[in-house]
XYZ file of C-alpha atoms in Angstrom:
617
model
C -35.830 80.089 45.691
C -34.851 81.956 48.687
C -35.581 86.094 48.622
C -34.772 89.050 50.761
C -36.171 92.155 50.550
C -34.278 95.424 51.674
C -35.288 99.163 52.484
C -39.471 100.032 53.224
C -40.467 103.124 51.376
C -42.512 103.337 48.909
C -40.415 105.181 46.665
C -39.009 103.475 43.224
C -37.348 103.976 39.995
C -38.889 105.382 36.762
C -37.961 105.629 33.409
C -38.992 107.994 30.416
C -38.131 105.048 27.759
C -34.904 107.159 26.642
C -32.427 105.215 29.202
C -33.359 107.860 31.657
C -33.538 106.708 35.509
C -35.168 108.792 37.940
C -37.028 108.682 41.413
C -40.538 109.994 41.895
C -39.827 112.866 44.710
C -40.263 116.353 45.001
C -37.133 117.070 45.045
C -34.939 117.962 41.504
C -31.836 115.706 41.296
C -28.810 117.457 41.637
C -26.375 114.576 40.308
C -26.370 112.835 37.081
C -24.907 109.253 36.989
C -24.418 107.483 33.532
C -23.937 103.828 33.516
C -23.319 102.730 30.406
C -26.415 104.052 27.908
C -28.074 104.650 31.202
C -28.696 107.988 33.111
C -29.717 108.218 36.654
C -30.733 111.521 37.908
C -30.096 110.997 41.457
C -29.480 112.910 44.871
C -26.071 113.153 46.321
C -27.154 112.992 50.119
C -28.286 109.208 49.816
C -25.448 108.312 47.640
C -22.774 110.229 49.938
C -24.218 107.922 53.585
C -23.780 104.805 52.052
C -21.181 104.512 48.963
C -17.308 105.644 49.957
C -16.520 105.607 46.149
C -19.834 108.068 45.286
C -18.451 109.931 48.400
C -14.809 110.738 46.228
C -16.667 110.572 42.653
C -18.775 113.582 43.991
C -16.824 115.258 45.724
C -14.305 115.274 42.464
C -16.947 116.625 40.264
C -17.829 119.770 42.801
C -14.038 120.875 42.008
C -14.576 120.778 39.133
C -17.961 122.301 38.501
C -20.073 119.595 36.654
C -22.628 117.334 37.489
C -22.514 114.280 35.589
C -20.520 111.456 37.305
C -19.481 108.541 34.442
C -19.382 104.701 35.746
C -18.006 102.252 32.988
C -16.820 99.821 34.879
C -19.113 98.719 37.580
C -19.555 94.789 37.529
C -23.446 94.408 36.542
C -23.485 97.266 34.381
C -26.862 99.475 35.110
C -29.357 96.606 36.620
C -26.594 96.148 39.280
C -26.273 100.025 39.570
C -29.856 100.377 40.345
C -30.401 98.348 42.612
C -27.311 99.121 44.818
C -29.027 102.940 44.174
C -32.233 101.727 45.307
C -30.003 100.451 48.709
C -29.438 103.674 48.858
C -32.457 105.478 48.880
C -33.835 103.120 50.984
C -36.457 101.195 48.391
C -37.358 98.029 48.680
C -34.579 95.558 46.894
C -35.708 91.797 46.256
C -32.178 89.782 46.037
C -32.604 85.598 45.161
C -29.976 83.117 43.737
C -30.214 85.029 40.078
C -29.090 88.544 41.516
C -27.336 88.088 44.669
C -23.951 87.498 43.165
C -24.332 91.008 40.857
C -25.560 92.830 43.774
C -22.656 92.239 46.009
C -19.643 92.724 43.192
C -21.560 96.013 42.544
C -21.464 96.533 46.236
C -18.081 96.206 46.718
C -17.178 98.494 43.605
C -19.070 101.196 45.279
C -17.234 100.504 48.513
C -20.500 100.267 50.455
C -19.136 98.739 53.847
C -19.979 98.780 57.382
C -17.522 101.482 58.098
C -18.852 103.796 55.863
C -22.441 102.960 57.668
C -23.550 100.091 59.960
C -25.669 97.599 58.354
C -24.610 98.550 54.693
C -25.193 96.621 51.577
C -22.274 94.410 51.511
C -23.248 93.169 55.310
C -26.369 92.200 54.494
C -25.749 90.762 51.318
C -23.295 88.472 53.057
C -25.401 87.388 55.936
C -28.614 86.300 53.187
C -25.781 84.513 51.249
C -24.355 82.338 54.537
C -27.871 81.865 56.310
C -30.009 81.571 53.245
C -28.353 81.150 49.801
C -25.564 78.955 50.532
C -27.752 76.204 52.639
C -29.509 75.351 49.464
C -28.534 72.635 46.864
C -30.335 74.621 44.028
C -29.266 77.646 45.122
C -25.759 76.983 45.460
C -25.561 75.768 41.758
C -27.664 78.863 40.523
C -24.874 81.494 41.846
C -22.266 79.357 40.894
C -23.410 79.876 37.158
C -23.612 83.620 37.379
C -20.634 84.217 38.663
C -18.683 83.280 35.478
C -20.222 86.771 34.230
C -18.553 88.845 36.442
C -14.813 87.416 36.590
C -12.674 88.434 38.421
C -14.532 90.174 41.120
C -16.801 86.834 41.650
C -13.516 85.201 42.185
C -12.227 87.981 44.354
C -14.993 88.235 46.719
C -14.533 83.588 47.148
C -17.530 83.563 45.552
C -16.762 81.154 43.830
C -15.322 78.935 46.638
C -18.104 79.364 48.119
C -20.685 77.856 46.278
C -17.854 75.034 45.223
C -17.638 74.362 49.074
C -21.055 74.173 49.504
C -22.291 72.030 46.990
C -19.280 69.383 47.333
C -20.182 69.323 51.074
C -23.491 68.508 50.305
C -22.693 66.157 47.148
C -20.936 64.311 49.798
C -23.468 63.886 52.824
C -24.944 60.189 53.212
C -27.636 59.771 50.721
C -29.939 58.405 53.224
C -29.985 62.188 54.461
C -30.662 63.671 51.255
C -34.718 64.867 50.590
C -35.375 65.187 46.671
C -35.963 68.649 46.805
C -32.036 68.889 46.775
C -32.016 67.934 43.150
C -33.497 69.398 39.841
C -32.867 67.237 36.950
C -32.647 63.994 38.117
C -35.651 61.712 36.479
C -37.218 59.702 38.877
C -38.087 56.286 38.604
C -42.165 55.492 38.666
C -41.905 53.807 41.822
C -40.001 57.172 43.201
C -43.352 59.437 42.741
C -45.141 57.715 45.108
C -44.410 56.335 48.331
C -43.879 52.712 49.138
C -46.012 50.750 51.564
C -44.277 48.549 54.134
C -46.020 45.183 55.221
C -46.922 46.141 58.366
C -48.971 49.140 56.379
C -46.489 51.718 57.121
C -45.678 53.947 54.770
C -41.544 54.703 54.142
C -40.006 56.492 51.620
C -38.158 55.372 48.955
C -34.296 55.924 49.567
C -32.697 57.925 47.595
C -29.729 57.105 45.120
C -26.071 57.737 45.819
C -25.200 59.443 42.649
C -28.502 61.893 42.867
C -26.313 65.218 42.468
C -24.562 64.130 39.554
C -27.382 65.181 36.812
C -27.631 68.697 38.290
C -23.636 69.145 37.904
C -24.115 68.059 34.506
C -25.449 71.743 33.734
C -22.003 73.290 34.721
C -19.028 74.195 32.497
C -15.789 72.417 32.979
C -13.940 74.703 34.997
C -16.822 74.521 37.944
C -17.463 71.237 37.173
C -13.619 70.090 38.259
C -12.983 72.252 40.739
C -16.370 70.510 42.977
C -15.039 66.962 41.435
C -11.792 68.239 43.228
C -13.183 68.847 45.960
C -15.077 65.859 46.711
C -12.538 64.024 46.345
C -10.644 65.705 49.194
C -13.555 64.759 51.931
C -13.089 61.529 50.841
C -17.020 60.407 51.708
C -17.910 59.618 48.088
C -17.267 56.363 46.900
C -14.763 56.356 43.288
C -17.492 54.539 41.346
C -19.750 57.012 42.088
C -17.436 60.012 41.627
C -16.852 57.513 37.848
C -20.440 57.677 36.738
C -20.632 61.179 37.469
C -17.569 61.614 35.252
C -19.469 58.957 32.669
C -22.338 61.222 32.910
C -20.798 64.461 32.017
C -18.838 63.441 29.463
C -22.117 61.643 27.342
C -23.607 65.278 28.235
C -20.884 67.492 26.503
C -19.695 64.994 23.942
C -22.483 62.817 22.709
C -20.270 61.389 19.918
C -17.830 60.945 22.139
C -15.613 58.516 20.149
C -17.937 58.508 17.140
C -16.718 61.287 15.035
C -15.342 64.839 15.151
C -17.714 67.469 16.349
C -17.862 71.172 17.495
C -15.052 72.901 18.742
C -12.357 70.672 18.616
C -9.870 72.700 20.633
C -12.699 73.204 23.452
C -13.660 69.029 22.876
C -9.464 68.327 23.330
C -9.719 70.422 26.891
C -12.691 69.036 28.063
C -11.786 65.331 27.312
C -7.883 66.010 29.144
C -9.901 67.146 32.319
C -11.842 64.160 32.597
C -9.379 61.938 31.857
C -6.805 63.974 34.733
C -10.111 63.324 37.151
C -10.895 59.834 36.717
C -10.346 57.954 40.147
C -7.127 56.391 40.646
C -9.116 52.871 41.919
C -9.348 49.878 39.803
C -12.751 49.724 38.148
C -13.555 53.180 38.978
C -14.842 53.300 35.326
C -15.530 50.337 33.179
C -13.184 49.695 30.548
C -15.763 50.192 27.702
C -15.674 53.962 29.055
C -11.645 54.381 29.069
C -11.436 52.750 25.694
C -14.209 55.482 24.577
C -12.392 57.817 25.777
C -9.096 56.796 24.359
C -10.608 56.726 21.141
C -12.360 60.036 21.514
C -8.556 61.055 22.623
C -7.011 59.627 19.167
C -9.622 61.765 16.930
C -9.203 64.833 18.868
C -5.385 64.620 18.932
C -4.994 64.564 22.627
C -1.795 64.953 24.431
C 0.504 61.887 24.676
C 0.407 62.443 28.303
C -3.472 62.049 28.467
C -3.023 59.141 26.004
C -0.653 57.338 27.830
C -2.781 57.761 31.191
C -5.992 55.602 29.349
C -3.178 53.211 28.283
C -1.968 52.712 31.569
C -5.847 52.356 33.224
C -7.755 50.607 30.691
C -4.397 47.737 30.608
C -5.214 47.676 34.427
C -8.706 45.753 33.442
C -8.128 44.794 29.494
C -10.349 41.770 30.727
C -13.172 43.464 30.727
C -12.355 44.865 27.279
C -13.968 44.063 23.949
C -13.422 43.397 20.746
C -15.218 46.497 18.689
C -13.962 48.553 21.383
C -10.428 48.071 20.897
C -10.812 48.784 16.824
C -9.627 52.559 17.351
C -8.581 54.269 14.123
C -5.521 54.932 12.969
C -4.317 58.446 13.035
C -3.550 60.336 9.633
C -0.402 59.199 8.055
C -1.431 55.705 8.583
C -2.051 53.308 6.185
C -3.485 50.400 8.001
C -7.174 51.050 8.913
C -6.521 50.648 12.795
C -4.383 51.884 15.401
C -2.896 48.258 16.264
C 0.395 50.541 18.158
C -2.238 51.102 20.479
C -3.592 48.085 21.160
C 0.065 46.214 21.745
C 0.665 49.239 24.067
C -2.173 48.204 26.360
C -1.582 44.355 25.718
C 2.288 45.271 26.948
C 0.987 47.484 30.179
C -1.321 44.613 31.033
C 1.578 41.858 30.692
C 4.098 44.575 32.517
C 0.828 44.978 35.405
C 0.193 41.428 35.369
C 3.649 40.714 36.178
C 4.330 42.769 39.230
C 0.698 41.293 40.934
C 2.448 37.612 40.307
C 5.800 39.380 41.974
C 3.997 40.722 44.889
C 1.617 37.499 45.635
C 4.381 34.991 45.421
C 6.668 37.516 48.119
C 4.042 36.292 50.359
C 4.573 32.701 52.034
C 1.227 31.158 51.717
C 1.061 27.120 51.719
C -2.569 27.097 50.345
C -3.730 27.902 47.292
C -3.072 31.472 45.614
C -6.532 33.220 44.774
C -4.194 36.438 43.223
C -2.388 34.242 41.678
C -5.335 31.955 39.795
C -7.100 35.588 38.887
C -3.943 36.130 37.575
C -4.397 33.115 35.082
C -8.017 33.364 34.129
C -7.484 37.162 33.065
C -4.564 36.183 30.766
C -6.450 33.201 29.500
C -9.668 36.214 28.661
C -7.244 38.546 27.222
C -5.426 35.865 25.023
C -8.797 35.055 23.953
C -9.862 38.413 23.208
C -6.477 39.209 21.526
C -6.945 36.466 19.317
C -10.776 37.332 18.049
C -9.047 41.066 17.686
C -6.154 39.798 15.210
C -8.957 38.403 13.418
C -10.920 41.390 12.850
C -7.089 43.350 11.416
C -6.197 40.650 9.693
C -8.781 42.124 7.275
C -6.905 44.942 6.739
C -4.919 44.264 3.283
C -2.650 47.218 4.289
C -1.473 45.704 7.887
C 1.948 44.244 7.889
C 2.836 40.952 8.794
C 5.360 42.048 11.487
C 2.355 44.016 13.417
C 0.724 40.630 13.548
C 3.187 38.295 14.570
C 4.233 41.021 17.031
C 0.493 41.190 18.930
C 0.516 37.551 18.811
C 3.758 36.549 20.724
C 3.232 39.310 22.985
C 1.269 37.209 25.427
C 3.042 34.404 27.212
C 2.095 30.774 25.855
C 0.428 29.460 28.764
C -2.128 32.094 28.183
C -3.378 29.967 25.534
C -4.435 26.705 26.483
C -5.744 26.235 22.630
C -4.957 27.643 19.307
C -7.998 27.776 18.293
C -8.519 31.606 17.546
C -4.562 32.133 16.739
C -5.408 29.623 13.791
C -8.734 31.449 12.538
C -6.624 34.910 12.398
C -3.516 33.061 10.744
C -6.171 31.562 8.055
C -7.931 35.158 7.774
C -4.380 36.579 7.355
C -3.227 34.380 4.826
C -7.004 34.745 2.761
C -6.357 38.542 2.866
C -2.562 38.787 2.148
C -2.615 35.916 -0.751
C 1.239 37.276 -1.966
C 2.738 36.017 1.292
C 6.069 34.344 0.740
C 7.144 31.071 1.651
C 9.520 32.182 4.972
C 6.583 34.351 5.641
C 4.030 32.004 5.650
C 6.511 29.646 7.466
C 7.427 32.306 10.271
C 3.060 33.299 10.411
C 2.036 29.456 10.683
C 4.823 29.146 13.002
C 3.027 30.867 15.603
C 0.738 27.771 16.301
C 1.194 25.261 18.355
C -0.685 22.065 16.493
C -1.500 20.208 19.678
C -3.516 22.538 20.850
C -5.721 23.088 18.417
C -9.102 21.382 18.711
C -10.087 18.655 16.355
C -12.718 20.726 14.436
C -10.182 22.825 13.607
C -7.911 20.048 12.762
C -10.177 18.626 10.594
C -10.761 22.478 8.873
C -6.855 22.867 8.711
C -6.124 19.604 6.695
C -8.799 20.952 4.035
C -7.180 23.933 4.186
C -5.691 25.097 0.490
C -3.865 28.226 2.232
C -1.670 26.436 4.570
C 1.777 25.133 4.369
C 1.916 21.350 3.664
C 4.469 20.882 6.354
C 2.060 22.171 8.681
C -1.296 20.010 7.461
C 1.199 17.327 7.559
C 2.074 18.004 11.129
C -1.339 18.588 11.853
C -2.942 14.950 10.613
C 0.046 13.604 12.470
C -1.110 14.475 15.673
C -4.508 14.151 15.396
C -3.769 10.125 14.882
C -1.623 10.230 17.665
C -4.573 11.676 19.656
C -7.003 9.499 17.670
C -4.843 6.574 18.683
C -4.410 7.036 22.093
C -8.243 7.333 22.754
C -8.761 4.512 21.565
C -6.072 2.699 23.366
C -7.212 4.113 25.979
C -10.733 2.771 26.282
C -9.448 -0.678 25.012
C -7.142 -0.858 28.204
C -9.121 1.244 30.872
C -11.116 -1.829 31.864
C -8.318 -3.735 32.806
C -5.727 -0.715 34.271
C -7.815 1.825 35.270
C -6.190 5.331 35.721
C -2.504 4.078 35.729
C -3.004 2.533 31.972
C -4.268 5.841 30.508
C -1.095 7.740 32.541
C 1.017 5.256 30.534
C -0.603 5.825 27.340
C -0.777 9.980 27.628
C 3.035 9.626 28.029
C 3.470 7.957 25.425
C 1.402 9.840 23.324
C 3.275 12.896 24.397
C 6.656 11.831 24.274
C 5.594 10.797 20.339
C 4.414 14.002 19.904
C 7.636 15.361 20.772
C 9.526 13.529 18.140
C 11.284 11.535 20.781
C 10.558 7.089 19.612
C 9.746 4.874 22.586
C 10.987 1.085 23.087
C 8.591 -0.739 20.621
C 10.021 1.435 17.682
C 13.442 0.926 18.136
C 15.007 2.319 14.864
C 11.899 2.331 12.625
C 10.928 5.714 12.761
C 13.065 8.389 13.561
C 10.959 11.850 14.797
C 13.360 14.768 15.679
C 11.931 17.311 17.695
C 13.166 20.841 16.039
C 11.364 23.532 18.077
C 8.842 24.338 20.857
C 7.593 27.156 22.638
C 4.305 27.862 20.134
C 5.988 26.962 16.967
C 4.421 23.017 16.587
C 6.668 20.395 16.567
C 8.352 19.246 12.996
C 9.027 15.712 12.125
C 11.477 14.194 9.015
C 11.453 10.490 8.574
C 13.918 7.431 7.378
C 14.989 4.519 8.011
C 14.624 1.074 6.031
C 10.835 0.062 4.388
C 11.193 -3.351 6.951
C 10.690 -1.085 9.889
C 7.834 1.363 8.754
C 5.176 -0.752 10.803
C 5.060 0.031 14.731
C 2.231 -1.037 17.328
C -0.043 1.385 15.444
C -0.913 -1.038 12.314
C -0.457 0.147 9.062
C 0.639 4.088 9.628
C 0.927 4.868 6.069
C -3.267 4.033 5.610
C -5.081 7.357 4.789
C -7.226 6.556 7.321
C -5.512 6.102 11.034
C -8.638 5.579 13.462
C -11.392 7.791 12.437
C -9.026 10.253 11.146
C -8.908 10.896 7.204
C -6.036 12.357 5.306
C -7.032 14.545 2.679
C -6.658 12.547 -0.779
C -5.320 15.210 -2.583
C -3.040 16.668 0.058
C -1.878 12.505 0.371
C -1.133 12.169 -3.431
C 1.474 15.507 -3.603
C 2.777 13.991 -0.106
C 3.148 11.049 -1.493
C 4.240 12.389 -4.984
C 6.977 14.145 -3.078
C 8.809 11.516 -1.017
C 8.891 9.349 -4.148
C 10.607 11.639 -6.979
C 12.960 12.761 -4.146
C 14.348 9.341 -2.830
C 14.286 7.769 -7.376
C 11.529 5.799 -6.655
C 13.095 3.934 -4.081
C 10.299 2.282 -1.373
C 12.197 3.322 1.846
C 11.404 7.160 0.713
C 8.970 7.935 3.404
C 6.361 6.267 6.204
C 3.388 7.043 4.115
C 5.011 5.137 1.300
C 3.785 1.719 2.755
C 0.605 2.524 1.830
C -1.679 -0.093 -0.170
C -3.286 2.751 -2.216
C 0.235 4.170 -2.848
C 1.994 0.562 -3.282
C -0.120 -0.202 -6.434
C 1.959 -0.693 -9.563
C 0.954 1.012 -12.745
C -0.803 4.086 -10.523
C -0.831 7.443 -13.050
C 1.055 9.973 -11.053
C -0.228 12.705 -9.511
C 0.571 16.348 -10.480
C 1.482 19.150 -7.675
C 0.009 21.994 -6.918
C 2.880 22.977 -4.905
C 6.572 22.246 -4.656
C 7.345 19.717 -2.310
C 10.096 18.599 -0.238
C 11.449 15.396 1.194
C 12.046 16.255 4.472
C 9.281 18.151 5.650
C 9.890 20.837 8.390
């Protein structure tokens, strides 16, 4: 704490305890000055040589015959009086960091400049504030907090700028400059209280951090605290993740359930949260996305502008790989009946797509003939947020209240070569459907139709053909291509001894092209597979054709069990139950009609749980 002591005589201020003020001379006061509660029973000579206001207050009471001069207004009330009075009869004034900023405004109200005497109050007040004051770290912050006090004359005099100029100049000088006595409330580390040895056995201190001013502006209000944010900004010496934690840091201070629940003021909790989301650093990964999607959620409680909304939208779809799942479960806004804000969500899934789309635009503008890092980083972030997307429909698909067209909307928002497997899409279709059990049939049909069946993994193909909730169509599809998969892996081993790679080409093409409904040569007209739709729906197969030709290279394809894979026995019978009472009992019905166990005469039929068709879609 820097001090500065003014005046030499010996001289000082008493009181009677009745807000009386006087000095200890021999001489009666001849002027009475009330402050407030306060009287001061003063001289006018020392008053007259240094204030030009006293000079016209006194000279406007000798007209008119009193002596009692009334100050209401002076900034600082009666401390600051006193001590500008003290100035005056030249006492001994202490001025530090707590009193400075009073003692000038008071100054200046009283007019006590150099032209009314050289070296006045208001001189030397400046000159402690530039040499001294100012060229501390602690200092600087002290006067900027008592100058809120005494708006507008603080603000007037560029108090205020200032201190703001000072500290930002300072928050921004290398760190490997910076002592520790700078900062206040900064916890050190335990290896920062002492000082490390080098291996040669000399002793160097520790280094110190480059966010070490960001606890002491912690302790300011908003307004101070953006206007030095501001301006460090505009030197443009302090690095955005810094200028990001000091952000982090503030906010945790003032709101410390920030995104939790409602708290305090919520009008002064809506202002605050606005200005740190107008500061946040324009640079990618300035702040980590947990932070924005904090905020954002803090933002939806508070009812925050749509601007401000729209902002954390924008940033937080600039990294939605770094995202997680329990952060993007905001809650819905009142008047909503599902349980989260899912709007929200596709909002940042459709700036991330929109983002993710002009970085493809921009790296493919550029004629490179070896490989495209922007462009695989493109790729692996869909392939994360697809992912995370996915384990997030599972968590609303809980929500008996969320509609079917929010679902299927968040789903097909993502392009399909973001998901190299269907794993997670099928988990929240099955959580969907076990939520939501009155789901139509051209629902579930237009839900289920979201998966693509060969890419789903064969644990989950073996769950899915167990599975009570799902279309038959679709377990049908399903157990279709695991054989084919089934099938051509163990083709392929049988043959890889003798072909090497170009046999299992062969074979994957094959397997493919069957998969696609489309029959190679060695099936001719037995079985007839018609492919009815792509692009993440599955593919759909119907069947024909006479009961001579239901046999192909495969063996017996109506068996239950096609290598390794088993067809459910009771999803088999109402399969099988189905083809027959649609074609009269005729053989030809279907290819799983050339069955041995469904070929046996005298077999009691089995009864549906479901209604089943003959072509299945």
């Amino acid at each position: 704490m820097k001090f500065m002591k003014l005046g030499s005589k010996p001289d000082s201020f008493q009181s009677d305890g009745k807000d009386i003020r006087f000095v200890a001379t021999d001489l009666a006061a001849d002027i009475i000055i009330r402050v407030g509660n306060v009287k001061f029973h003063l001289h006018k000579f020392p008053l007259l040589s240094k204030s030009f206001r006293l000079q016209k207050l006194i000279t406007i009471t000798n007209n008119e015959k009193t002596d009692e001069i009334c100050i209401s207004d002076i900034p600082g009330g009666a401390a600051a009086f006193e001590i500008c009075a003290k100035f005056c009869y030249g006492m001994t004034v202490t001025l530090n960091a707590h009193n400075v900023t009073t003692a000038r405004c008071a100054a200046e109200y009283l007019q006590m400049h150099e032209t009314v005497e050289k070296g006045n109050l208001i001189y030397k007040i400046e000159v402690f504030l530039r040499t001294s004051i100012l060229r501390s770290w602690k200092d600087s912050i002290i006067v900027l907090q008592t100058t809120r006090s005494l708006l507008p004359w603080s603000e007037d005099l560029k108090l205020i700028d200032h201190c703001i100029e000072s500290i930002a100049s300072k928050a921004s000088t290398d760190s490997s400059k910076v002592e520790w006595s700078y900062t206040d409330n900064r916890k050190k580390l335990p290896s920062e209280n002492c000082l490390e040895t080098h291996w040669k056995g000399i002793r160097k201190e520790n280094s110190v951090p480059k966010d070490w001013w960001v606890e002491d502006l912690c302790e300011l209000e908003i307004g101070f605290f953006k206007k030095i944010i501001m301006a460090i900004k505009v030197k443009g010496r302090v690095s955005s993740e810094v200028i990001g934690e000091a952000l982090k840091a503030y906010t945790y201070r003032r709101l410390s359930s920030l995104g939790k629940e409602k708290g305090g003021d919520p009008n002064k909790n809506r202002s605050l949260l606005e200005t740190i989301i107008l500061l946040l650093p324009s640079e990618k990964g300035s702040v980590s996305c947990c932070f924005l999607l904090k905020l954002l959620r803090a933002g939806s409680l508070l009812d925050c502008g749509e601007c401000s909304k729209r902002e954390l939208v924008k940033r937080i779809g600039r990294q939605l790989e770094d995202a997680s799942v329990p952060g993007l479960l905001i809650p819905s806004t009142s008047g909503e009946n599902t349980i989260y804000d899912v709007d929200m969500v596709l909002n940042i899934v459709e700036e991330f797509i929109m983002q993710d789309n002009s970085d493809v635009q921009l790296s493919t503008n550029e004629e490179l003939h070896e490989l495209n890092a922007p462009a695989l980083a493109s790729r692996i972030s869909k392939i994360t947020v697809a992912k995370l997307v996915d384990d997030y429909l599972i968590e609303i698909a809980k929500d008996p209240n969320l509609p079917l067209s929010k679902f299927i909307d968040l789903a097909e928002i993502l392009p399909s070569d973001s998901r190299p497997v269907h794993d997670g899409l099928y988990h929240a279709i099955d959580t969907y459907l076990k939520e939501h059990p009155g789901l139509g049939k051209s629902e579930k049909k237009k839900l289920c139709g979201l998966m693509n069946c060969k890419k789903l993994s064969g644990d989950v193909c073996a769950h899915a053909m167990q599975n009570e909730r799902l279309p038959l169509r679709l377990v049908v599809q399903i157990l279709y291509f695991e054989q084919m998969r089934a099938s051509a892996a163990t083709t392929s081993r049988a043959e890889s001894g003798n072909s090497y790679g170009s046999s299992r080409s062969a074979i994957t093409t094959n397997t493919e092209d069957e998969c696609d409904g489309v029959p190679n040569a060695e099936d001719g007209k037995a079985r007839k597979f018609t492919k009815l739709s792509e692009g993440g729906k599955g593919c759909e197969w119907s069947s024909g054709g006479n009961n001579e030709n239901r046999s192909n290279g495969q063996g017996k394809s109506g068996n239950s069990q096609v290598k390794g894979v088993v067809m459910p026995k009771k999803m088999l019978g109402k399969f099988l139950l189905s083809s027959k009472g649609q074609a009269g009992g005729s053989s030809s019905s279907s290819d799983t009609s050339g069955s041995p166990n469904s070929a046996k005469q005298g077999e009691p039929k089995l009864t549906p749980s479901r209604n089943i068709r003959y072509t299945v879609l």
